[in-house]
XYZ file of C-alpha atoms in Angstrom:
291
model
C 0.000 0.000 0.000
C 2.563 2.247 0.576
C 5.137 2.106 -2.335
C 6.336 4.790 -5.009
C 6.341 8.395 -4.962
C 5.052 10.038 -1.799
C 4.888 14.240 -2.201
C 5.096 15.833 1.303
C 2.584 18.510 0.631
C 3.455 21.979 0.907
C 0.078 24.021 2.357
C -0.593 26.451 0.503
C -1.780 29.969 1.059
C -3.019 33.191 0.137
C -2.671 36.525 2.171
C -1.039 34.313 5.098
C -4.591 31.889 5.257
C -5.309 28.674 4.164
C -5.690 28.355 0.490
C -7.958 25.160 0.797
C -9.218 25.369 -3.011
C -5.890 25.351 -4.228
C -5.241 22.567 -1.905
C -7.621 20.522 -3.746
C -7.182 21.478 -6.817
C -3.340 19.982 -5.780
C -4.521 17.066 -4.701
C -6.162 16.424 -8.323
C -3.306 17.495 -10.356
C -0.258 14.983 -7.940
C -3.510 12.423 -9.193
C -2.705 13.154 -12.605
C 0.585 13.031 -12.538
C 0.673 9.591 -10.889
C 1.816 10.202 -7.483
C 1.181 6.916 -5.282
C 0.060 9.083 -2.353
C 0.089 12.256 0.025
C 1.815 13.256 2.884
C -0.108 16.417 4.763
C 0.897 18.298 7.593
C 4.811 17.060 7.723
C 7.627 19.376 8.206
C 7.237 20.675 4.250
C 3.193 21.434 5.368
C 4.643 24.126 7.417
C 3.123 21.900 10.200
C 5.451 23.874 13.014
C 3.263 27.645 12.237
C -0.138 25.755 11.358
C -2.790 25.869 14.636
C -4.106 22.807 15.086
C -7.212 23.893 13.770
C -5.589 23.932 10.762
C -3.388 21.128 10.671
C -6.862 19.449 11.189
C -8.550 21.351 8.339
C -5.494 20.312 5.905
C -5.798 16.475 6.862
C -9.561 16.172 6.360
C -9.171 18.263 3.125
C -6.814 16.029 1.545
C -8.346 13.202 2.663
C -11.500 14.308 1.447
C -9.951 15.134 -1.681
C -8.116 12.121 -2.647
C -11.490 10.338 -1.916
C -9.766 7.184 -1.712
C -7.858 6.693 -4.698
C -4.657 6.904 -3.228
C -3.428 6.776 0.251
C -2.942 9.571 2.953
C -0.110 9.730 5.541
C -1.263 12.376 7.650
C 1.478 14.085 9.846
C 0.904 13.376 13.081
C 4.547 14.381 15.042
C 4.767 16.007 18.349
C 7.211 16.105 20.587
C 4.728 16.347 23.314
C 2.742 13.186 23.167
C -0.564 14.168 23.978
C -0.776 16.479 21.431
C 0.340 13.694 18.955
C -2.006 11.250 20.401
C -4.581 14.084 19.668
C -3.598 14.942 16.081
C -3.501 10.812 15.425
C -7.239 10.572 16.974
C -8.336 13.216 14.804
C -6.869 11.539 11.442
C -8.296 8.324 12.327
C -11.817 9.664 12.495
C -11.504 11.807 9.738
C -10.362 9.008 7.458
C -6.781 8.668 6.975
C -4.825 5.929 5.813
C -1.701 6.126 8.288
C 0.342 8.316 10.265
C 3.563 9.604 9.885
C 5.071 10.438 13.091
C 8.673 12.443 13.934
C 10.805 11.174 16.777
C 9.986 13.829 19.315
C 11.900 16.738 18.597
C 14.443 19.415 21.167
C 13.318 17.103 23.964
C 15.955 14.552 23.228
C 14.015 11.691 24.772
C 16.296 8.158 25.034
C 15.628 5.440 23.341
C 13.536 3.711 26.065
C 11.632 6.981 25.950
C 11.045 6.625 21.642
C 9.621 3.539 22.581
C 7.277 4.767 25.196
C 6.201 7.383 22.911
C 5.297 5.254 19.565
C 3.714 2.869 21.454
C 1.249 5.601 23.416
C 0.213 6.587 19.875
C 0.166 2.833 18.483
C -2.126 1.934 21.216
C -4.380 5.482 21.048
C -6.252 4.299 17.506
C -5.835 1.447 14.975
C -3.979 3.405 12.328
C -0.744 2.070 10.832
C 2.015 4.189 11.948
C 5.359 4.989 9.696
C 7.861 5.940 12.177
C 9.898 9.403 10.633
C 13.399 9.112 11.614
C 15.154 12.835 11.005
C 18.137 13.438 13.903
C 19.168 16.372 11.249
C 15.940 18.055 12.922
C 14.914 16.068 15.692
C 18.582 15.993 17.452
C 18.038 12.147 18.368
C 18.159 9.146 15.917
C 16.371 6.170 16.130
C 18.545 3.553 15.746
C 17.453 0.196 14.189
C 17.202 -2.301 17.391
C 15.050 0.460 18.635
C 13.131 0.188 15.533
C 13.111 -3.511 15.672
C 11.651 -3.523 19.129
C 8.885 -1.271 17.596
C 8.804 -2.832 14.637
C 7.067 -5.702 16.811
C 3.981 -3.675 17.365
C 1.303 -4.698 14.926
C 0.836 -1.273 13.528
C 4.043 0.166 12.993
C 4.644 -0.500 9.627
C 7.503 1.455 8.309
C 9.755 4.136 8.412
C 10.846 7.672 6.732
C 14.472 7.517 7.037
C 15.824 10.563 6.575
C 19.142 9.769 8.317
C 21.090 10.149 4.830
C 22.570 6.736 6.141
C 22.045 4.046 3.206
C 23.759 1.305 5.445
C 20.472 1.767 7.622
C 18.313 -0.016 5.063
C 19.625 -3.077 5.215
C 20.466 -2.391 9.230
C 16.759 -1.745 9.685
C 16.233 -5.055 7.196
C 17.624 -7.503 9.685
C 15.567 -5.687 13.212
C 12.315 -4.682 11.650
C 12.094 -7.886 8.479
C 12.088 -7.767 4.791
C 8.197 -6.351 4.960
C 8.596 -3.194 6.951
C 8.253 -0.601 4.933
C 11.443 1.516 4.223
C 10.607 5.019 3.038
C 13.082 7.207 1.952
C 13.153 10.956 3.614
C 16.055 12.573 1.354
C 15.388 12.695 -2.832
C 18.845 12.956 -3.490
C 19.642 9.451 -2.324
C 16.521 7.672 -3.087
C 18.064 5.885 -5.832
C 20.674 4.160 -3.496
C 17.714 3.941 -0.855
C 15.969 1.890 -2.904
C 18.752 -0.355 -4.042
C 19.022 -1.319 -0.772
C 15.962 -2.382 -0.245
C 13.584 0.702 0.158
C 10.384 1.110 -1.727
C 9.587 4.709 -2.054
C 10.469 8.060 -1.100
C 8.410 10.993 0.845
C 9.300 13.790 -1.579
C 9.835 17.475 -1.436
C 10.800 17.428 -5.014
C 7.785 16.076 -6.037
C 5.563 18.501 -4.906
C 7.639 20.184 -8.089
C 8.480 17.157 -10.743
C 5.353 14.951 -9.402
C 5.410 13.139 -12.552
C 8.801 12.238 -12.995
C 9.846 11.438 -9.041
C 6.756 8.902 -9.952
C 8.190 7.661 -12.751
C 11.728 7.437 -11.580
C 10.150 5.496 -8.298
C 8.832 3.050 -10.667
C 11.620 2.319 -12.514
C 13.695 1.368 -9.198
C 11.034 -0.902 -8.129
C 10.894 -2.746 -11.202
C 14.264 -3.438 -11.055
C 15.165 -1.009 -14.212
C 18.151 1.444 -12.517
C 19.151 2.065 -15.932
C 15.937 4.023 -16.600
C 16.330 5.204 -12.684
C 19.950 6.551 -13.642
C 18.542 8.418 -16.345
C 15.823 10.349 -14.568
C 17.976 10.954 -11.486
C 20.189 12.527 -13.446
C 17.362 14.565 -15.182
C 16.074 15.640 -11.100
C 19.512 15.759 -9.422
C 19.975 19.609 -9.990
C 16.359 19.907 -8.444
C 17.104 18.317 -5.264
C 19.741 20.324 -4.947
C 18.259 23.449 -5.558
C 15.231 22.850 -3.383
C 17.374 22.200 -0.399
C 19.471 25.214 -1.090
C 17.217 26.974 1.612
C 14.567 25.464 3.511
C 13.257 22.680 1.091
C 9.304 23.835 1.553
C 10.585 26.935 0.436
C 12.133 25.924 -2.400
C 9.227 23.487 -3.628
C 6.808 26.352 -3.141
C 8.195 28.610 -5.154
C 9.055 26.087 -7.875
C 5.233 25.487 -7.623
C 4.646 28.877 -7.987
C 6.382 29.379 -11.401
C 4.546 26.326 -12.489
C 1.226 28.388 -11.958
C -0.161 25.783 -9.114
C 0.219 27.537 -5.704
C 1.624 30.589 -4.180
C 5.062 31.059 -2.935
C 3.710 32.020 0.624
C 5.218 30.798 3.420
C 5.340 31.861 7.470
C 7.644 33.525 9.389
C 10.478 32.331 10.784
C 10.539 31.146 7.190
C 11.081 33.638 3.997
C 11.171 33.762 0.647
C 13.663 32.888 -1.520
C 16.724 34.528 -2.807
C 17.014 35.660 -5.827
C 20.424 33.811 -6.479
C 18.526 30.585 -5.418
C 15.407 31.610 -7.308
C 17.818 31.452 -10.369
C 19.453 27.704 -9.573
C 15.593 27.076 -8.918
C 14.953 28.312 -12.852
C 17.996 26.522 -14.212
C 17.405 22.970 -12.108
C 13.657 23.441 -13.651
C 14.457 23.836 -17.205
C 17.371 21.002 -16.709
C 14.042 18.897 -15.655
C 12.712 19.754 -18.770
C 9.463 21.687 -16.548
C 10.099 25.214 -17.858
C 10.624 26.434 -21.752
């Protein structure tokens, strides 16, 4: 259920609200364009300046939106548990497929404590949970016999690893078994990710190149890395230039030049610069996205 190409939604908006039209009308074209599924409410859904009125509104959107045709991960993270146990609650009733859910973030919780905390949320609803493994953000890592002892737990399903570590696929292979679902978290290594066993990728990029990071995700899991080679090397210049700043950033105004969504974000976050608004232009015509 949960293989291929994954965007991590931006949310959009217009004059610093919710742009909930244009959220749908997103949801319709990633459809199109043959994305296997959505991600709401992560890190690239601005999910750190959204109320949780909001977050709320943007989950029950997309689900509504995607009407079943594809699944929905809705971002449930916290680094205060009851408010994650909350925010899965809500996505269960509203209709989501899954959860994806951050290791608890600036409290540096052990890993005795990681386990404590996925397992209150496993045991709040019957949702499958992907565990999202970022110590880049987070500033603790999950490490795989932790994962393993989760991975035991009948609805923890997978993972969004976005260590950068490839050796943790096949690490995470022997504690969790060959059916626990390895997502990668970082585009620019999701060719390698899968090689090692992953099946997919959560994608800032393809909020951008939605077709292609679909295609590209295909290719790898039927086995064709010639093909895979080929379109990585179409999208590497794009992963790079989203992540020159804040990748959400970067994807929105990508989007933005594509005519889909605003370039809005929130404070702390800002706009882009116009040096990396110009790699942004050249990585997008390299895709073959702009004339």
């Amino acid at each position: 259920m949960f293989k291929g190409s994954f965007p991590a939604l931006v949310t959009p908006f217009t004059n610093g609200e919710l742009d909930l039209e244009t959220l749908k009308k997103l949801v319709e074209w990633h459809i199109g364009e043959g994305s296997n599924g959505f991600v709401p409410v992560g890190t690239t859904g601005e999910s750190p300046t959204l109320t949780h009125a909001e977050h709320e509104a943007v989950v029950e959107e997309v689900v509504r939106a995607a009407a079943g045709r594809v699944p929905v991960i809705a971002g449930a993270g916290s680094n205060n548990t009851v408010e994650a146990i909350r925010l899965a609650q809500h996505a269960e009733k509203v209709g989501a497929d899954a959860l994806l859910v951050v290791t608890p973030y600036y409290n540096k919780p052990t890993q005795r404590g990681l386990v404590a905390h996925f397992t209150a949320i496993h045991d709040c609803c019957d949702l499958p949970i992907i565990i999202y493994n970022i110590p880049g953000r987070s500033v603790v890592d999950m490490m795989p016999d932790t994962m393993g002892e989760l991975a035991k737990l009948p609805r923890i399903v997978g993972v969004k690893d976005a260590t950068g570590d490839l050796s943790r696929v096949p690490q995470q292979r022997i504690t969790c078994g060959k059916d626990f679902v390895q997502l990668s978290g970082e585009d620019a290594t999701a060719l390698g990710f899968n090689a090692h066993g992953g099946v997919g990728c959560i994608s800032v990029t393809a909020n951008v190149a939605p077709r292609l990071c679909a295609e590209f995700q295909t290719a790898t899991l039927e086995g064709d890395y010639a093909k895979a080679l080929e379109l990585q090397d179409q999208l590497m210049p794009l992963h790079q230039a989203v992540f020159t700043e804040p990748g959400l950033v970067g994807a929105k105004y990508g989007m933005a030049r594509l005519r889909l969504c605003s370039d809005e974000v929130r404070l702390p976050l800002t706009g882009l610069s116009d040096d990396t608004k110009a790699k942004m232009d050249d990585a997008m015509r390299h895709a073959g996205l702009l004339n």
